Amino acid sequence: MGFKCGIIGLPNVGKSTLFNALTQTAAAESANYPFCTIEPNTGRVAVPDPRLDRIAELAKSAKVTPTFLEFVDIAGLVRGASKGEGLGNQFLANIREVDAIVHVLRCFEGDITHVEASVDPIRDAETVETELMLADLESLERRIVPLEKRATTGDKEAKAQVAVMRAALDPLQDGRPAREAKLEPEQRGRFQMLQLLTAKPVLYACNVDEDSAAAGNAHSTRVAERAERMGAACVVISAAIEAEVALLESEAEKQEFLHSLGLEETGLARVIRAGYALLDLITFFTAGPKEARAWTVRRGAKAPEAAGVIHTDFQKGFIRAETISYEDYVRCGGELGAKDAGRMRLEGKDYVARDGDVFLFRFNV
């Protein structure tokens, strides 16, 4: 299990260049004109985690399998998309299918054509977000009418759905995203089922020139300030640099190139870390002679749910989880050392999985 991030933004802000670099493929055509991406391109990217390599070394695993996440390069949106302008309808349909939004904003000057004829990432962000809010508003106003009629007949489920929709409409009618809706805990499930575009968590990716990759620039600073006000995440990334890094073959070459630019890691690593925090995800591990593998689950998931990520039978027939923390696994030299040191715990159905746990699930179906 990973998560699916839709890469969105206005045309020619660097979405496809970033997608190509992140997935190290040329599947998405980059071109200096709008809508060169017509169908969404999807790429699976391995999540780099040095803990997995260390676990595999200690377990003497023959195979190492990281967890993955998906990036979807979605066609550029323009003003009026909520009314079907440009590729609006297709854009909106594709974005509903993702878990989070990576909103690429152009934060560099240059000769590449900009659909608004000037560089202003705040204006661009507002353009896209306004279209998403208008689409959500239209969707809710259309759907709430028949539900209100049902609610008047005493239909309890219709009443509950109407209450959630009204809560979502409040911020939208005030020009704010649906994620700012005031909801009771028991309403969150119904809220998620509405599949509202502006309910999705947002990560702003400030696409800067190479010289600004380490410290950012005036444009990215403005975006960071906006993100903080909105409770969104923000990273500075240079799609041009990521494209160059993707062409280098060895890890040593990549590190040398990054260090020459004052960077400690790739933009991909920053996007992954920010994305994990955004969706509140954690990583757990399984390890043995055949394979060491990383898995992703949402924070707060209990042991049976984590087991279900591996196979539904593991969750259905869950008995217990033999659990070692990553720190203890390394400190004790692996599974046997951790057992001998009394650092392996037997956890039951109510155990909440922690980031870095090394599990061996016991089950019976």
XYZ file of C-alpha atoms in Angstrom:
365
model
C 0.000 0.000 0.000
C 1.259 3.430 -0.895
C -0.694 6.528 -1.714
C -1.730 8.215 -4.915
C -0.760 11.835 -5.507
C -2.177 13.831 -8.376
C 0.248 16.376 -9.828
C -1.798 19.421 -10.820
C -1.311 23.060 -11.771
C -1.719 25.460 -14.636
C -0.222 24.508 -18.012
C 3.547 24.917 -18.405
C 4.468 25.150 -14.726
C 6.648 22.026 -14.849
C 4.193 19.260 -13.952
C 5.240 16.797 -16.636
C 8.931 17.610 -16.250
C 8.617 16.875 -12.548
C 6.627 13.710 -13.217
C 9.236 12.460 -15.682
C 12.006 13.115 -13.206
C 10.208 11.544 -10.277
C 9.375 8.375 -12.149
C 12.608 8.401 -14.194
C 10.617 7.875 -17.372
C 9.654 9.893 -20.393
C 6.088 8.599 -20.298
C 4.674 12.113 -20.001
C 5.547 14.335 -22.926
C 6.932 17.711 -21.904
C 6.247 20.485 -24.381
C 6.104 24.254 -24.424
C 2.378 24.464 -25.051
C -0.749 23.834 -22.940
C -2.394 20.423 -22.645
C 0.521 18.313 -23.844
C -0.690 15.902 -21.157
C -4.145 14.790 -22.248
C -4.461 11.418 -20.513
C -3.276 11.110 -16.919
C 0.107 9.396 -16.737
C 0.704 7.206 -13.732
C 4.087 6.202 -12.374
C 5.007 4.068 -9.373
C 7.982 5.296 -7.389
C 9.903 3.345 -4.769
C 10.005 5.069 -1.394
C 13.648 5.399 -0.314
C 14.121 4.266 3.287
C 17.609 3.473 4.625
C 16.021 1.485 7.460
C 14.874 -1.164 4.983
C 18.420 -1.699 3.697
C 19.731 -2.092 7.261
C 16.993 -4.576 8.145
C 17.689 -6.574 4.968
C 21.387 -6.670 5.836
C 20.729 -8.021 9.325
C 18.111 -10.515 8.120
C 20.381 -11.602 5.249
C 17.411 -11.200 2.938
C 17.781 -12.386 -0.659
C 15.319 -9.754 -1.883
C 14.590 -6.177 -0.808
C 11.198 -4.665 -1.691
C 10.403 -1.058 -0.821
C 6.930 0.355 -0.500
C 5.680 2.415 -3.437
C 3.659 5.505 -4.091
C 1.923 6.573 -7.251
C 2.158 9.904 -9.012
C -0.497 10.847 -11.542
C 0.372 13.607 -14.008
C -2.950 15.318 -14.713
C -3.680 17.662 -17.626
C -3.185 21.365 -16.939
C -6.162 23.269 -15.601
C -7.181 26.735 -16.788
C -9.603 29.386 -15.614
C -13.152 28.164 -16.305
C -12.349 24.473 -15.830
C -15.296 24.063 -13.464
C -17.494 24.958 -16.459
C -15.639 22.591 -18.773
C -13.120 25.057 -20.228
C -9.898 23.556 -21.595
C -9.778 19.978 -20.381
C -11.724 20.892 -17.256
C -14.182 18.013 -17.072
C -11.452 15.437 -17.594
C -9.195 17.181 -15.100
C -11.876 17.181 -12.412
C -12.735 13.520 -12.973
C -9.091 12.461 -12.714
C -8.383 14.452 -9.580
C -11.265 12.841 -7.704
C -9.403 9.530 -7.861
C -6.274 10.633 -5.974
C -5.607 10.707 -2.223
C -3.645 13.942 -2.144
C -2.773 16.823 -4.417
C 0.726 17.949 -5.333
C 0.063 21.445 -6.621
C 3.006 22.556 -8.763
C 3.490 26.310 -8.859
C 5.844 28.086 -11.219
C 8.352 30.034 -9.147
C 10.919 30.731 -11.852
C 11.238 33.346 -14.559
C 12.143 32.491 -18.151
C 11.010 32.246 -21.734
C 8.611 29.318 -21.314
C 5.090 30.437 -22.178
C 2.840 31.051 -19.184
C -0.900 30.787 -19.732
C -1.417 34.032 -17.763
C 1.552 35.778 -19.478
C 3.391 36.471 -16.186
C 4.839 34.622 -13.195
C 2.736 34.901 -10.030
C 2.412 31.640 -8.047
C -0.149 33.040 -5.596
C -2.443 34.085 -8.441
C -1.949 30.683 -10.050
C -2.772 28.873 -6.798
C -5.929 30.942 -6.377
C -6.974 30.249 -9.980
C -6.757 26.495 -9.556
C -8.282 26.444 -6.087
C -11.176 28.662 -7.154
C -12.020 26.252 -9.966
C -11.922 23.308 -7.550
C -14.158 25.121 -5.065
C -16.644 26.038 -7.797
C -16.764 22.419 -8.936
C -17.387 21.227 -5.361
C -20.032 23.876 -4.826
C -21.902 22.901 -8.005
C -21.670 19.205 -7.110
C -23.030 19.653 -3.590
C -25.829 22.024 -4.594
C -26.978 19.515 -7.194
C -26.827 16.496 -4.875
C -28.377 18.043 -1.772
C -31.780 18.810 -3.366
C -33.106 15.210 -3.653
C -31.614 14.344 -0.252
C -33.458 17.212 1.416
C -36.714 15.900 -0.031
C -35.977 12.433 1.362
C -35.022 13.941 4.729
C -38.469 15.525 5.063
C -40.014 12.040 4.926
C -38.083 10.997 8.028
C -35.246 9.168 6.254
C -32.508 9.164 8.956
C -29.649 8.455 6.566
C -30.762 11.282 4.270
C -30.886 13.635 7.269
C -27.355 12.643 8.272
C -26.049 13.155 4.733
C -27.760 16.538 4.422
C -26.143 17.685 7.680
C -22.698 16.770 6.360
C -23.335 18.453 3.020
C -24.478 21.636 4.694
C -21.334 21.622 6.824
C -19.263 21.292 3.641
C -21.232 24.020 1.861
C -20.582 26.585 4.613
C -16.878 27.182 3.819
C -17.373 26.762 0.056
C -20.051 29.450 -0.070
C -17.610 31.651 1.838
C -14.845 31.053 -0.738
C -12.920 28.562 1.389
C -12.080 24.875 0.702
C -14.321 22.092 1.971
C -11.507 20.756 4.180
C -12.280 23.659 6.534
C -15.760 22.286 7.237
C -16.646 21.973 10.927
C -17.544 18.338 11.432
C -18.368 16.054 14.305
C -16.133 12.930 14.551
C -19.010 10.662 13.479
C -19.538 12.760 10.318
C -16.065 12.287 8.863
C -16.846 8.998 7.156
C -19.777 10.492 5.241
C -17.688 13.580 4.476
C -14.976 11.460 2.836
C -17.615 9.673 0.750
C -18.567 12.991 -0.842
C -15.223 12.892 -2.739
C -14.876 16.653 -2.708
C -11.885 18.041 -4.563
C -11.076 20.660 -1.931
C -11.280 18.109 0.888
C -8.037 16.517 -0.293
C -4.807 17.457 1.502
C -2.523 19.723 -0.523
C 1.228 19.852 -0.956
C 2.536 22.927 -2.773
C 5.603 22.138 -4.876
C 7.423 25.378 -5.677
C 9.227 24.751 -8.954
C 12.257 27.057 -8.838
C 15.311 27.599 -11.039
C 18.503 25.673 -10.298
C 20.159 28.553 -8.435
C 17.221 28.749 -6.000
C 16.912 25.010 -5.316
C 18.721 25.108 -1.979
C 17.257 28.217 -0.362
C 14.223 29.060 -2.495
C 13.425 32.568 -3.757
C 10.953 35.394 -3.260
C 8.215 33.523 -5.137
C 8.572 30.322 -3.073
C 8.678 32.339 0.171
C 5.267 33.805 -0.645
C 3.905 30.328 -1.347
C 5.324 28.994 1.938
C 3.587 31.789 3.824
C 0.301 30.999 2.092
C 0.695 27.285 2.816
C 1.254 27.971 6.502
C -1.899 30.080 6.684
C -3.902 27.338 4.968
C -2.453 24.442 6.945
C -0.989 22.962 3.759
C 2.483 21.509 3.207
C 5.117 23.138 1.010
C 8.404 22.020 -0.542
C 10.891 23.738 -2.816
C 11.918 21.637 -5.780
C 13.671 22.233 -9.079
C 12.187 20.059 -11.803
C 15.225 20.845 -13.949
C 17.597 19.490 -11.305
C 15.423 16.427 -10.718
C 15.552 15.713 -14.449
C 19.359 15.870 -14.381
C 19.609 13.666 -11.283
C 17.367 11.067 -12.915
C 19.906 10.702 -15.739
C 22.805 9.859 -13.396
C 23.420 6.156 -12.989
C 25.215 5.713 -9.663
C 24.178 6.881 -6.216
C 27.641 8.381 -5.731
C 27.224 10.530 -8.839
C 23.830 11.707 -7.663
C 25.124 12.665 -4.216
C 28.120 14.481 -5.670
C 25.890 16.442 -8.040
C 23.429 17.351 -5.277
C 26.189 18.445 -2.904
C 27.659 20.670 -5.616
C 24.333 22.528 -5.592
C 24.135 22.742 -1.819
C 21.459 20.032 -1.578
C 21.430 17.098 0.833
C 18.731 15.070 -0.887
C 16.609 14.898 -4.010
C 13.325 16.679 -4.407
C 11.669 13.261 -4.571
C 12.774 12.529 -1.012
C 11.323 15.843 0.160
C 8.050 15.221 -1.678
C 7.767 11.745 -0.146
C 8.457 12.958 3.385
C 5.997 15.820 3.030
C 3.432 13.499 1.456
C 3.723 10.985 4.285
C 3.227 13.734 6.843
C 0.326 15.129 4.825
C -1.559 11.828 4.783
C -0.329 10.790 8.249
C 1.241 7.568 6.992
C 3.766 5.298 8.671
C 6.028 2.517 7.438
C 6.359 -0.929 8.990
C 8.570 -3.817 7.916
C 8.603 -7.576 7.495
C 11.919 -9.416 7.220
C 13.293 -12.894 6.676
C 15.861 -14.816 4.609
C 13.711 -14.640 1.479
C 12.671 -10.992 1.583
C 12.814 -7.757 3.571
C 9.897 -5.523 2.712
C 8.478 -2.128 3.639
C 4.731 -1.496 3.909
C 2.630 1.630 4.352
C -0.382 2.097 6.599
C -2.174 5.106 8.022
C -1.077 6.275 11.460
C -3.404 4.957 14.136
C -4.024 1.649 12.347
C -4.207 -1.362 14.634
C -2.165 -4.524 14.111
C -4.880 -6.464 12.206
C -5.278 -3.571 9.744
C -1.523 -3.496 9.200
C -1.614 -7.249 8.604
C -4.400 -6.713 6.075
C -2.106 -4.508 3.999
C -0.071 -7.634 3.308
C -3.043 -9.939 2.705
C -6.715 -9.837 3.643
C -6.423 -13.351 5.117
C -3.859 -12.025 7.601
C -6.435 -9.552 8.882
C -9.372 -11.965 8.908
C -7.502 -14.661 10.829
C -5.264 -12.393 12.916
C -4.024 -13.998 16.134
C -1.089 -11.847 17.230
C 1.842 -9.817 15.958
C 5.386 -10.621 17.003
C 6.762 -7.079 17.159
C 10.237 -5.577 17.360
C 10.928 -1.858 17.087
C 13.410 -0.843 14.388
C 15.802 0.506 17.025
C 15.768 -2.768 18.965
C 16.073 -4.814 15.760
C 19.264 -2.968 14.832
C 20.661 -2.705 18.367
C 20.241 -6.430 18.957
C 21.568 -7.492 15.562
C 18.316 -8.802 14.131
C 15.340 -10.950 15.103
C 17.137 -13.658 17.098
C 19.176 -11.125 19.054
C 16.038 -9.131 19.867
C 14.264 -12.284 21.080
C 17.234 -13.278 23.246
C 17.322 -9.782 24.728
C 13.607 -9.884 25.494
C 12.885 -7.057 23.064
C 10.323 -8.927 20.977
C 6.757 -8.243 22.102
C 3.563 -10.220 21.475
C 0.897 -7.686 20.516
C -2.824 -8.346 20.095
C -5.709 -6.908 18.108
C -5.762 -3.593 19.970
C -2.091 -2.775 19.382
C -1.589 0.423 17.365
C 1.167 0.005 14.789
C 4.139 2.332 15.141
C 6.468 3.705 12.507
C 9.444 1.367 12.152
C 7.848 -1.726 13.684
C 9.178 -5.027 12.364
C 6.268 -7.485 12.351
C 5.776 -11.212 12.061
C 2.026 -11.799 11.912
C 0.491 -14.991 13.216
C -2.907 -15.859 11.751
C -5.305 -18.722 11.171
C -7.866 -18.916 8.370
